[in-house]
Each structure stands twice: as structure tokens, then as C-alpha cells.
Coordinates of C-alpha atoms in Angstrom, one line a residue:
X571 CA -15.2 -14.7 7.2
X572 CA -18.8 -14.3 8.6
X573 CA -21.9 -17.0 7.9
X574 CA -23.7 -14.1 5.3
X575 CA -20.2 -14.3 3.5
X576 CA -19.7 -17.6 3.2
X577 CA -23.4 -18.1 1.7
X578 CA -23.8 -14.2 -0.5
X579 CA -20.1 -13.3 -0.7
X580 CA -18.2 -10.9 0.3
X581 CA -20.1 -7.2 0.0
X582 CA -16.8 -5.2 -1.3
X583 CA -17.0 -1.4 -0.5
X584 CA -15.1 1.7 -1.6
X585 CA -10.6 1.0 -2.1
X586 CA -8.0 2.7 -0.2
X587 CA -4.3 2.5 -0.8
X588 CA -1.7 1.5 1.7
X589 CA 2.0 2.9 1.1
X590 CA 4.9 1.3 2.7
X591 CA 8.6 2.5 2.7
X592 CA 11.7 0.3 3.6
X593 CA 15.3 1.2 3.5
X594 CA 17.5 -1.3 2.5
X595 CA 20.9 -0.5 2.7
X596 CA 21.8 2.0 0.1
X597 CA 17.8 1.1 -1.1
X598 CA 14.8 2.1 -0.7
X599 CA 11.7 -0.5 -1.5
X600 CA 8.6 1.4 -1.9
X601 CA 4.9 -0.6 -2.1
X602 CA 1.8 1.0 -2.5
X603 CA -1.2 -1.7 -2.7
X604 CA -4.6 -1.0 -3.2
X605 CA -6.9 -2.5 -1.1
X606 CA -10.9 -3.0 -0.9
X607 CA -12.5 -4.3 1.7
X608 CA -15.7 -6.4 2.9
X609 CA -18.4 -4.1 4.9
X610 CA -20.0 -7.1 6.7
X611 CA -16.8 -9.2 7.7
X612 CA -14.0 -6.8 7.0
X613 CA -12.0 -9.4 5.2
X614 CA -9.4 -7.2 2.8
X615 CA -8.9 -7.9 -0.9
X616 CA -5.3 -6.7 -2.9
X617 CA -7.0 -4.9 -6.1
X618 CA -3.4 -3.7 -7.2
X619 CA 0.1 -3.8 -5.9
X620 CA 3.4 -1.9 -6.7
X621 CA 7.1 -1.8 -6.0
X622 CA 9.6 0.3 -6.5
X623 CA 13.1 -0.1 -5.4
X624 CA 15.5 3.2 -5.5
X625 CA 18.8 4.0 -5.2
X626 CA 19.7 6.4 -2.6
X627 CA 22.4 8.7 -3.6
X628 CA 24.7 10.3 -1.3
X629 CA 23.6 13.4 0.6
X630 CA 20.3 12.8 -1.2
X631 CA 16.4 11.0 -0.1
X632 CA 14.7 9.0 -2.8
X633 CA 11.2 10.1 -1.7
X634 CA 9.9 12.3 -3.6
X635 CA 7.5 13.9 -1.4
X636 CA 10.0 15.0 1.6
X637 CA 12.3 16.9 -1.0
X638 CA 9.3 18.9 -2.5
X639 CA 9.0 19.8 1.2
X640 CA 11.8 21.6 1.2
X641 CA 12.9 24.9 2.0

């Protein structure tokens, strides 16, 4: 954390969202957090967080976004 943050605080700009994706097994964790962070120090603040945890099935992927992909 920089001096002008520790004396005006933290000057928070725009969020962006970070998405993680972990198998486990026969699991898969997903996290998607949304972040914001500081334009003068670029310290990062967690705004929202979320995790999922799905089964795979056999012959099957749990992500959504790789089977609308398909052929």
C-alpha cells in the first residue's frame, strides 16, 4: 500500500472477474470472484465470490461453455 493510500484511501477503479476451474476427482470446483482494484497502488479488493462444485458424468464435461462449442 502506497503513502497517498494510507493517508486518502484506496482510489478503487472499474471490476473485473477472475474465473478459476479445478478438477477434483470426479469434481469440478468452479470460482468466479469479482475483483476491483486500486489505480494508485494496485492493491485488489474481492467485491464478490462464487463456487460451484459439479459432478462430472461419464463421457460428459461440466463446463458449460466447451459443450456449446461443439460440433
Amino acid at each position: 500500500m502506497g503513502l497517498r493510500c494510507s493517508l486518502l484511501g484506496h482510489d478503487y477503479g472499474d471490476s473485473f472477474v477472475e474465473r478459476d476451474r479445478e478438477e477434483r476427482g470426479n469434481e469440478v470446483v468452479v470460482t468466479e470472484r469479482e475483483l476491483t482494484e486500486c489505480l494508485r497502488c494496485g492493491a485488489e479488493k474481492v467485491t464478490t465470490e462464487n463456487t460451484e462444485v459439479r459432478t462430472l458424468q461419464a463421457g460428459r464435461d461440466a463446463d458449460p461453455d466447451s459443450a456449446a462449442a461443439g460440433p
